[in-house]
XYZ file of C-alpha atoms in Angstrom:
680
model
C 55.016 126.619 -32.787
C 52.211 128.237 -30.773
C 52.502 125.555 -28.102
C 56.269 126.037 -27.985
C 55.804 129.800 -27.632
C 53.380 129.302 -24.721
C 55.917 127.045 -23.011
C 58.646 129.667 -23.434
C 56.352 132.401 -22.147
C 54.853 130.770 -19.074
C 57.586 128.455 -17.750
C 59.627 131.364 -16.289
C 56.427 132.680 -14.683
C 55.848 129.281 -13.095
C 59.434 129.289 -11.902
C 58.911 132.733 -10.369
C 55.805 131.595 -8.453
C 57.466 128.439 -7.127
C 60.651 130.272 -6.232
C 58.849 133.125 -4.504
C 56.557 131.049 -2.306
C 58.478 127.806 -1.828
C 62.095 128.641 -2.665
C 63.418 128.910 0.881
C 61.977 125.506 1.769
C 63.554 123.692 -1.184
C 67.103 122.297 -1.415
C 69.639 124.916 -2.550
C 66.843 127.433 -1.912
C 65.192 126.311 -5.107
C 67.717 127.714 -7.583
C 67.373 124.545 -9.675
C 63.719 125.445 -10.319
C 64.532 128.694 -12.112
C 67.519 127.146 -13.885
C 65.504 124.137 -15.041
C 62.644 126.268 -16.326
C 64.870 128.632 -18.293
C 66.928 125.767 -19.753
C 63.710 124.209 -21.048
C 62.856 127.527 -22.705
C 66.327 127.588 -24.265
C 65.959 124.100 -25.725
C 62.479 124.962 -26.979
C 63.646 128.223 -28.568
C 66.563 126.475 -30.277
C 64.106 123.879 -31.584
C 61.948 126.666 -33.043
C 65.040 128.213 -34.656
C 65.975 124.890 -36.227
C 62.462 124.580 -37.654
C 62.495 127.997 -39.330
C 66.023 127.377 -40.618
C 64.997 124.080 -42.185
C 61.841 125.563 -43.653
C 63.786 128.530 -44.990
C 60.536 130.467 -45.310
C 61.292 134.207 -45.211
C 57.596 134.987 -44.690
C 57.026 132.501 -41.865
C 54.268 133.759 -39.567
C 52.003 132.259 -36.899
C 49.544 134.277 -34.859
C 46.933 133.540 -32.205
C 44.777 135.905 -30.143
C 41.826 135.960 -27.758
C 39.445 138.703 -26.680
C 40.444 140.147 -23.327
C 37.954 143.021 -23.103
C 34.827 143.503 -25.207
C 32.654 146.570 -24.694
C 30.868 146.352 -28.018
C 32.422 149.203 -29.966
C 35.683 148.856 -28.042
C 37.545 145.561 -27.971
C 41.023 144.612 -26.798
C 42.691 141.368 -27.815
C 45.785 139.777 -26.372
C 47.816 137.435 -28.505
C 51.084 135.979 -29.706
C 52.962 136.603 -32.927
C 55.691 134.232 -34.067
C 57.843 135.111 -37.048
C 61.540 134.867 -37.827
C 62.674 137.825 -35.742
C 60.546 136.579 -32.835
C 62.255 133.193 -32.843
C 65.752 134.677 -33.135
C 65.048 137.043 -30.260
C 63.612 134.229 -28.115
C 66.861 132.296 -28.557
C 68.899 135.337 -27.519
C 66.817 135.965 -24.396
C 66.772 132.301 -23.388
C 70.513 131.870 -23.968
C 71.613 134.918 -21.970
C 69.057 134.252 -19.250
C 70.222 130.628 -18.920
C 73.840 131.766 -18.737
C 72.971 134.366 -16.077
C 71.072 131.801 -13.995
C 73.981 129.339 -14.062
C 76.572 132.060 -13.444
C 74.591 133.363 -10.478
C 74.713 130.070 -8.578
C 78.292 130.858 -7.568
C 78.350 134.633 -7.877
C 75.396 135.006 -5.470
C 76.331 132.050 -3.281
C 75.655 132.773 0.375
C 73.620 135.913 -0.270
C 70.706 136.277 2.200
C 68.335 137.031 -0.678
C 69.477 134.095 -2.831
C 66.013 132.588 -3.335
C 64.381 135.980 -3.931
C 67.079 136.808 -6.476
C 66.300 133.775 -8.632
C 62.597 134.579 -8.442
C 63.325 138.063 -9.797
C 65.446 136.625 -12.617
C 62.541 134.417 -13.656
C 59.972 137.227 -13.722
C 62.441 139.331 -15.699
C 62.761 136.582 -18.315
C 58.985 136.121 -18.435
C 58.463 139.844 -18.997
C 60.978 140.054 -21.830
C 59.560 136.973 -23.542
C 56.156 138.641 -23.367
C 57.481 141.692 -25.221
C 59.041 139.492 -27.891
C 55.881 137.426 -28.434
C 53.310 140.255 -28.331
C 51.183 140.666 -31.457
C 49.656 143.994 -30.479
C 50.514 147.198 -28.677
C 48.430 146.461 -25.558
C 50.146 143.114 -24.921
C 53.484 144.715 -25.605
C 52.763 147.619 -23.245
C 51.722 145.288 -20.411
C 54.961 143.320 -20.620
C 56.882 146.552 -21.238
C 55.836 147.785 -17.807
C 56.544 144.385 -16.260
C 60.110 144.637 -17.549
C 60.336 148.037 -15.855
C 59.124 146.533 -12.589
C 61.504 143.569 -12.882
C 64.464 145.854 -13.526
C 63.532 147.931 -10.477
C 63.523 144.805 -8.318
C 66.872 143.554 -9.635
C 68.756 146.852 -9.816
C 67.699 147.635 -6.264
C 68.149 144.026 -5.138
C 70.555 145.060 -2.359
C 68.045 147.647 -1.177
C 69.738 148.054 2.207
C 72.409 150.035 0.324
C 71.238 153.578 -0.287
C 72.993 153.694 -3.654
C 71.239 150.517 -4.844
C 67.824 151.705 -3.678
C 68.378 155.072 -5.383
C 69.540 153.384 -8.610
C 66.418 151.221 -8.736
C 64.161 154.241 -8.279
C 66.146 156.226 -10.836
C 65.759 153.496 -13.454
C 62.055 153.107 -12.758
C 61.215 156.818 -12.790
C 63.388 157.665 -15.797
C 61.661 154.976 -17.811
C 58.267 156.362 -16.790
C 59.163 159.526 -18.708
C 59.781 157.587 -21.905
C 56.765 155.371 -21.313
C 54.488 158.409 -21.198
C 55.475 159.234 -24.775
C 55.121 155.548 -25.657
C 51.544 155.515 -24.354
C 50.700 158.683 -26.289
C 52.037 157.086 -29.472
C 49.940 153.962 -28.858
C 46.769 156.000 -28.358
C 47.439 158.127 -31.439
C 47.683 154.979 -33.551
C 44.595 153.425 -31.992
C 42.574 156.619 -32.495
C 43.522 156.713 -36.169
C 43.367 152.981 -36.928
C 40.916 151.588 -34.381
C 43.113 148.599 -33.580
C 46.156 147.710 -31.518
C 47.145 144.724 -33.682
C 50.467 145.108 -35.490
C 49.307 143.628 -38.776
C 46.143 145.718 -38.846
C 48.148 148.858 -38.083
C 50.628 148.051 -40.861
C 47.784 147.437 -43.307
C 46.017 150.660 -42.332
C 49.218 152.698 -42.624
C 49.813 151.147 -46.031
C 46.365 152.424 -47.051
C 47.289 155.941 -45.943
C 45.584 156.089 -42.509
C 47.159 157.652 -40.573
C 49.713 159.565 -42.594
C 51.723 162.761 -42.606
C 52.501 164.566 -39.392
C 50.146 162.388 -37.344
C 52.007 159.213 -38.289
C 55.330 160.939 -37.647
C 54.129 162.079 -34.226
C 52.873 158.594 -33.372
C 56.202 157.094 -34.457
C 58.163 159.560 -32.334
C 55.885 158.779 -29.391
C 56.660 155.088 -29.740
C 60.334 155.986 -30.062
C 60.144 157.753 -26.673
C 59.526 154.338 -25.124
C 62.645 153.029 -26.846
C 64.631 156.065 -25.665
C 63.781 155.152 -22.070
C 64.242 151.387 -22.238
C 67.330 151.474 -24.483
C 68.810 154.409 -22.539
C 69.288 156.878 -25.354
C 70.173 160.521 -24.732
C 68.616 162.311 -22.830
C 67.153 159.378 -20.819
C 70.467 157.507 -20.645
C 71.192 158.468 -17.045
C 69.681 155.390 -15.403
C 71.795 152.728 -17.102
C 75.235 153.488 -15.574
C 73.668 153.605 -12.104
C 72.055 150.236 -12.776
C 75.504 148.785 -12.037
C 74.428 148.781 -8.380
C 72.635 145.509 -9.082
C 74.430 142.132 -9.102
C 76.754 141.699 -12.097
C 74.778 138.794 -13.677
C 71.797 141.139 -13.662
C 73.894 143.719 -15.491
C 74.748 141.115 -18.122
C 71.082 140.186 -18.521
C 69.874 143.799 -18.722
C 72.624 144.994 -21.053
C 72.657 142.001 -23.353
C 69.197 140.531 -23.832
C 66.364 142.037 -21.844
C 65.597 145.584 -20.841
C 67.846 147.653 -23.091
C 67.254 145.276 -25.984
C 63.509 145.852 -25.671
C 63.712 149.367 -27.110
C 65.669 148.293 -30.175
C 63.385 145.290 -30.676
C 60.384 147.641 -30.536
C 61.852 149.810 -33.302
C 62.613 146.794 -35.462
C 59.131 145.371 -34.922
C 57.380 148.676 -35.719
C 59.763 149.797 -38.464
C 57.046 149.677 -41.164
C 55.149 152.623 -39.638
C 58.126 154.940 -39.154
C 58.063 157.868 -41.570
C 61.251 159.303 -43.104
C 61.064 162.296 -40.729
C 60.734 160.036 -37.715
C 63.570 157.830 -38.955
C 65.844 160.841 -39.388
C 65.205 161.941 -35.798
C 65.834 158.387 -34.600
C 69.112 158.215 -36.540
C 70.394 161.436 -34.977
C 69.491 160.395 -31.437
C 71.147 156.999 -31.901
C 74.266 158.388 -33.594
C 74.774 161.072 -30.967
C 74.294 158.539 -28.153
C 76.889 156.225 -29.733
C 79.537 158.951 -29.764
C 78.523 160.654 -26.518
C 78.682 157.464 -24.447
C 81.968 156.372 -26.032
C 83.641 159.643 -25.033
C 82.574 159.041 -21.413
C 83.658 155.387 -21.304
C 87.238 156.305 -22.155
C 87.854 158.028 -18.793
C 85.892 155.874 -16.335
C 87.765 153.729 -13.810
C 84.998 151.450 -12.528
C 85.157 148.317 -14.686
C 81.377 147.915 -14.776
C 80.782 151.581 -15.602
C 83.105 151.342 -18.588
C 80.981 148.465 -19.856
C 77.783 150.354 -19.037
C 78.774 153.309 -21.187
C 79.963 150.865 -23.810
C 76.451 149.425 -23.873
C 75.012 152.914 -24.275
C 77.284 153.454 -27.251
C 76.428 150.128 -28.880
C 72.713 150.717 -28.347
C 73.207 154.040 -30.091
C 74.606 152.117 -33.054
C 71.515 149.892 -33.162
C 69.089 152.815 -32.942
C 71.046 154.727 -35.578
C 70.841 151.694 -37.868
C 67.060 151.623 -37.596
C 66.955 155.369 -38.281
C 68.991 155.010 -41.461
C 66.717 152.229 -42.662
C 69.261 149.471 -41.998
C 67.016 147.808 -39.408
C 68.375 144.370 -40.340
C 71.881 145.533 -39.415
C 70.539 147.038 -36.183
C 68.818 143.801 -35.205
C 71.897 141.837 -36.254
C 74.047 143.975 -33.959
C 71.566 143.439 -31.134
C 72.128 139.682 -31.450
C 75.910 139.789 -31.805
C 76.236 142.426 -29.082
C 74.298 140.194 -26.690
C 77.009 137.556 -26.920
C 80.131 139.653 -26.463
C 78.628 142.146 -24.016
C 77.281 139.405 -21.750
C 80.743 137.821 -21.852
C 82.356 141.119 -20.895
C 80.024 141.557 -17.936
C 80.570 137.982 -16.823
C 84.307 138.620 -17.072
C 83.968 141.807 -15.017
C 81.945 139.871 -12.459
C 84.621 137.188 -12.392
C 87.284 139.805 -11.675
C 85.178 141.479 -8.980
C 84.440 138.082 -7.408
C 88.171 137.297 -7.300
C 88.973 140.732 -5.837
C 86.375 140.250 -3.103
C 87.847 136.843 -2.289
C 91.342 138.331 -2.014
C 90.089 141.189 0.162
C 88.364 138.687 2.459
C 91.624 136.787 2.837
C 93.593 139.836 3.985
C 90.666 141.239 5.947
C 90.812 144.619 4.216
C 87.686 145.962 2.526
C 88.790 149.559 2.108
C 89.970 148.854 -1.464
C 87.370 149.268 -4.196
C 87.193 145.858 -5.966
C 85.686 147.428 -9.101
C 88.278 150.147 -9.661
C 90.653 149.107 -12.459
C 93.411 151.195 -10.859
C 93.464 148.587 -8.061
C 93.941 145.677 -10.451
C 96.684 144.821 -12.926
C 98.514 141.555 -13.459
C 95.365 139.393 -13.417
C 96.176 137.650 -16.683
C 98.229 134.891 -15.032
C 95.872 133.922 -12.176
C 92.714 134.331 -14.330
C 93.574 133.013 -17.826
C 90.057 131.897 -18.805
C 88.505 135.221 -17.812
C 91.273 137.097 -19.628
C 90.880 135.175 -22.889
C 87.091 135.408 -22.862
C 87.205 139.157 -22.295
C 89.946 139.634 -24.887
C 87.925 137.771 -27.533
C 84.860 139.872 -26.729
C 86.942 143.041 -26.838
C 88.142 142.123 -30.318
C 84.529 141.546 -31.323
C 83.213 144.857 -30.000
C 86.175 146.662 -31.566
C 85.166 145.443 -35.018
C 88.083 143.123 -35.725
C 87.547 140.751 -38.699
C 86.574 137.132 -38.033
C 84.392 138.260 -35.130
C 80.659 138.898 -35.227
C 80.939 142.523 -34.142
C 82.871 143.337 -37.294
C 80.066 142.063 -39.533
C 77.176 143.746 -37.750
C 78.960 147.031 -37.026
C 80.236 147.219 -40.605
C 76.668 146.855 -41.879
C 75.513 149.669 -39.576
C 78.316 151.992 -40.643
C 77.645 151.180 -44.293
C 74.003 151.999 -43.719
C 74.892 155.354 -42.165
C 77.229 156.152 -45.051
C 74.584 155.169 -47.603
C 72.044 157.336 -45.774
C 74.382 160.348 -45.920
C 75.040 159.727 -49.618
C 71.309 159.577 -50.260
C 70.756 162.721 -48.106
C 73.999 164.744 -48.234
C 72.842 167.189 -45.567
C 72.993 164.453 -42.914
C 76.761 163.953 -42.880
C 76.798 164.036 -39.066
C 75.245 160.579 -38.839
C 78.204 158.683 -40.358
C 80.520 161.042 -38.465
C 78.934 159.914 -35.190
C 79.229 156.262 -36.169
C 82.800 156.242 -37.467
C 84.131 158.412 -34.613
C 82.580 156.072 -32.063
C 84.208 153.190 -33.964
C 87.587 154.859 -33.381
C 87.008 155.404 -29.648
C 85.563 151.954 -28.906
C 88.830 149.954 -29.162
C 90.642 152.636 -27.140
C 88.434 152.366 -24.063
C 88.003 148.605 -24.380
C 91.726 147.859 -24.618
C 92.293 150.352 -21.812
C 90.054 148.090 -19.718
C 91.947 144.968 -20.776
C 95.418 146.434 -20.187
C 94.628 148.088 -16.840
C 92.915 144.967 -15.529
C 95.064 142.117 -16.791
C 98.479 143.514 -17.792
C 101.315 145.357 -16.052
C 102.338 144.667 -12.488
C 99.661 144.244 -9.817
C 98.652 147.655 -8.497
C 97.835 146.066 -5.126
C 100.501 143.373 -4.594
C 98.988 142.375 -1.269
C 95.899 141.154 -3.134
C 97.647 139.294 -5.928
C 98.356 136.100 -4.008
C 94.662 135.760 -3.138
C 93.445 136.178 -6.723
C 92.252 132.956 -8.331
C 90.198 131.925 -11.331
C 86.442 131.751 -10.900
C 84.673 128.405 -10.444
C 83.297 126.367 -13.345
C 79.747 127.709 -13.000
C 81.092 131.188 -13.787
C 83.639 130.156 -16.410
C 81.262 128.058 -18.512
C 78.934 130.933 -19.582
C 81.967 133.071 -20.460
C 83.519 130.347 -22.602
C 80.296 129.456 -24.439
C 79.347 133.045 -25.246
C 82.880 134.076 -26.191
C 82.987 131.223 -28.708
C 79.697 132.499 -30.134
C 81.287 135.852 -30.958
C 83.004 134.285 -33.978
C 81.464 135.248 -37.298
C 80.757 131.696 -38.467
C 77.701 131.427 -36.230
C 75.986 134.197 -38.198
C 77.259 133.759 -41.753
C 76.477 130.085 -42.329
C 74.399 129.704 -45.498
C 70.633 129.577 -45.379
C 68.485 126.598 -46.389
C 66.636 128.998 -48.675
C 67.980 128.259 -52.199
C 66.835 131.688 -53.435
C 69.149 133.537 -51.054
C 72.911 133.766 -51.246
C 73.114 135.624 -47.897
C 73.761 134.086 -44.519
C 70.866 132.530 -42.631
C 70.333 135.581 -40.432
C 70.005 138.120 -43.212
C 67.898 135.855 -45.425
C 65.388 135.315 -42.608
C 65.099 138.890 -41.376
C 65.398 140.978 -44.529
C 62.380 139.249 -46.052
C 60.112 141.407 -43.890
C 60.386 143.914 -46.740
C 57.560 141.954 -48.355
C 55.049 143.318 -45.803
C 56.350 146.880 -45.651
C 53.789 149.439 -46.786
C 55.054 151.274 -49.875
C 56.228 154.843 -49.497
C 56.380 154.862 -45.710
C 60.094 154.284 -45.365
C 63.048 153.067 -47.358
C 62.512 149.488 -48.397
C 64.974 146.838 -47.400
C 65.975 146.461 -51.066
C 66.832 150.167 -51.338
C 68.784 150.084 -48.110
C 70.608 146.901 -49.138
C 71.520 148.483 -52.454
C 72.911 151.557 -50.713
C 74.843 149.434 -48.229
C 76.266 147.358 -51.075
C 77.684 150.446 -52.771
C 79.018 151.807 -49.466
C 80.457 148.460 -48.379
C 84.042 148.821 -49.647
C 84.730 152.361 -48.360
C 83.082 151.392 -45.073
C 85.330 148.355 -44.599
C 88.460 150.337 -45.394
C 87.504 153.194 -43.083
C 86.203 151.075 -40.201
C 89.216 148.741 -40.255
C 91.569 151.711 -40.357
C 89.819 153.358 -37.428
C 89.720 150.111 -35.434
C 93.449 149.618 -36.099
C 94.259 153.193 -35.058
C 92.155 152.796 -31.921
C 93.862 149.558 -30.916
C 97.270 151.064 -31.669
C 96.539 154.084 -29.499
C 95.286 151.833 -26.705
C 98.439 149.724 -26.995
C 100.766 152.764 -26.979
C 99.009 154.585 -24.144
C 97.869 151.886 -21.762
C 100.185 148.930 -22.389
C 103.523 150.245 -23.634
C 102.929 153.634 -22.001
C 104.835 155.365 -24.791
C 102.241 158.117 -24.478
C 101.407 159.246 -20.963
C 97.717 158.955 -20.164
C 98.142 161.444 -17.317
C 99.745 163.988 -19.626
C 96.964 163.500 -22.149
C 94.375 164.054 -19.433
C 96.178 167.173 -18.221
C 96.516 168.597 -21.732
C 92.906 167.793 -22.548
C 91.848 169.952 -19.623
C 88.152 170.752 -19.948
C 87.484 167.873 -22.339
C 88.885 165.361 -19.860
C 86.908 166.847 -16.969
C 83.735 166.790 -19.023
C 84.262 163.156 -19.958
C 85.325 162.054 -16.470
C 82.306 163.773 -14.915
C 79.937 162.377 -17.578
C 79.447 165.860 -19.011
C 77.755 166.808 -15.741
C 74.426 165.590 -17.080
C 73.277 164.343 -13.667
C 74.346 167.608 -12.063
C 72.577 169.609 -14.772
C 69.410 167.593 -14.280
C 69.745 167.995 -10.518
C 70.171 171.756 -10.725
C 67.893 172.710 -13.592
C 65.265 169.959 -13.503
C 64.978 168.106 -10.198
C 65.474 170.999 -7.780
C 63.266 173.484 -9.661
C 60.627 170.795 -9.977
C 60.829 170.012 -6.261
C 60.647 173.721 -5.425
C 57.652 174.045 -7.712
C 56.121 171.013 -5.992
C 56.729 172.663 -2.600
C 55.044 175.862 -3.779
C 52.139 173.981 -5.274
C 51.937 172.023 -2.037
C 51.939 175.291 -0.055
C 49.132 176.668 -2.230
C 47.236 173.402 -2.002
C 47.699 172.793 1.734
C 48.298 176.128 3.435
C 46.062 178.289 1.240
C 43.515 176.124 -0.522
C 43.062 173.406 2.124
C 43.713 175.207 5.400
C 42.387 178.663 4.552
C 39.731 178.057 1.918
C 38.420 174.521 2.429
C 39.097 174.419 6.169
C 37.852 178.021 6.431
C 34.572 177.021 4.842
C 34.491 174.124 7.253
C 35.108 176.393 10.247
C 32.370 178.821 9.134
C 30.055 175.911 8.606
C 30.902 174.658 12.073
C 30.143 178.085 13.599
C 26.836 178.291 11.708
C 25.995 174.789 12.901
C 26.735 175.796 16.498
C 24.479 178.909 16.144
C 21.655 176.922 14.578
C 22.075 174.327 17.271
C 21.853 176.982 19.989
C 18.697 178.471 18.446
C 17.203 175.039 18.055
C 18.090 173.826 21.543
C 18.049 176.924 23.714
C 15.218 178.739 21.942
C 12.942 176.275 20.284
C 13.507 173.105 22.293
C 14.169 174.346 25.858
C 11.959 177.473 25.957
C 9.059 176.857 23.577
C 8.588 173.125 23.246
C 9.842 172.228 26.716
C 7.970 175.288 28.196
C 4.625 174.098 26.848
C 5.365 170.705 28.222
C 6.201 172.108 31.636
C 2.936 174.194 31.647
C 0.835 171.187 30.808
C 2.662 169.202 33.435
C 1.812 171.815 36.100
C -1.829 171.892 34.977
C -1.957 168.157 35.238
C -0.459 168.243 38.711
C -3.122 170.813 39.749
C -5.971 168.744 38.382
C -4.523 165.716 40.118
C -5.347 167.449 43.484
C -9.038 167.586 42.578
C -9.200 163.839 42.025
C -9.392 162.902 45.817
C -11.541 159.771 45.495
C -14.015 160.965 48.277
C -17.757 161.054 47.380
C -18.645 163.959 49.690
C -16.044 166.129 48.001
C -17.485 165.337 44.579
C -21.043 166.179 45.856
C -19.762 169.431 47.303
C -18.102 170.352 44.010
C -21.290 169.481 42.108
C -23.406 171.637 44.504
C -21.002 174.572 44.130
C -21.089 174.188 40.357
C -24.924 174.190 40.454
C -24.963 177.338 42.562
C -22.592 179.057 40.170
C -24.777 178.121 37.180
C -27.973 179.458 38.897
C -26.229 182.723 39.770
C -25.071 183.143 36.180
C -28.592 182.473 34.908
C -30.178 184.961 37.373
C -27.716 187.656 36.530
């Protein structure tokens, strides 16, 4: 299993290196390298899943580590941890990444950056696999930042477009805010425990170190990282703009990599989350689920609708962890990966067909992503339509689809949480209201895109179904949205649950007592809330689909009249509650003005007047000292003595004539002078 994990981890990295340095020189610009590497990881991950299914061991665990840095009293280890949730997550990442690689061969065909694009996909997959396999917070943090870098490269892939470049920077910088809190949480835990290893942290927390407010603060710090990566309010602003990247990238980010990292982090570190931290997490997730759903219902860009849908579904997952139903949250992460990737592939298929039609008529003034320019695509694009319809049924919570099972478990968990803590009634309200809105905005997308008459008849004749490389991932993943893939019985004879639940819920055995609700307690609460949850969720899903059918297909209720009557509510939703504008006005601009003032103080006052002033005074003093040294000491004193000695030497040189008679005369005169002195 360790060898298999190393293969899964490093093959995408090898593909990235080959693609980056040799891709342009290889046939097909080397796309087969990245595809081959990621397909091997998929086969390997599926093999690992088969092994843990056959073993049926709920406590399966393999771990390996090596010392990376040893300073005596301070040591950092890097290592791998393989357990049931690791293997399941590896399969999800490998499957969606493989589908995105294959899909991209036609979607990105002819792009000048084709080879570079596949290199970025590979490093993205490598980074996410590193997060999944990490056995300690340092390893996880390293790959966490690599995922941020990879997302920056892919979101801003078409960097010549200002909007794409800005979106990449926005995603990168927004995540830095969350990662600051994440780093603080890591250091708080290390300071208290003295280790970064997950198991050692769990054991220490179980022994009561750290505890209380310190453990709550550390948990909330770690949650800040999840808020950034999984785009929870208030750091949700980067994800809709991430649509500037290629659509297969959107599918990869939204389904299996970046946004999934935050939820995976919460599931992995669930044992250390205190009840207070969990309550805060539940509120953030529940509010995000409802908030994003209310925005999705008015958006016209097909990819933005799906982006806000992802925000809402991520809110569900985070809320599930907060209510203690982390198994349901992780379950929804897996099921959501399948139908959300399918929806993005379907959106990409539609956009690809619209671009092709626009190329044929030579008119690129029409926005190919605006659903108001579509309509009537069901006939020319039957495979795309059926795949997206199946995924829409799944995300809407219709029975027989995986989304119904996982979302029902989350809603039951929220209801059980409110019953256990009656003051927190808002949490199920958030969840059930979002469940009502979800089918409305999703069937709005389906009806506006595929039904009615074509809104742009001149394009309709040029619309055609996408090629096989794009259809195959949609078909495979849409089939995997059926519930049977997740409810098949486990090989474990002691469990009557499906294989997924029996493998994941067993982590309750290593949960420290008293830190959070145990899986057994949560399961018991969900069991009692199951029937009212099913009745309510099915009723809300039915009402939502009925409203979508009446408003957007049959048009018995005018959407325009509803928008006009809604007034402020519609404008708030359509303009995304002006969050970007609020940040721009009350955060970015004041911060930039503050930066300008600090810069003025630093440059104009501190540097130019103080530091440079000291420098100027020093320069003047140096000039004065130099003048005294040169003009006074050197030229007048030292050089003057030299000149005097030189003149004396020149005078004495005249006496040295070389004539004997002169010397005798001088000697005689000297003798006379001596005699005179003696006589006197």
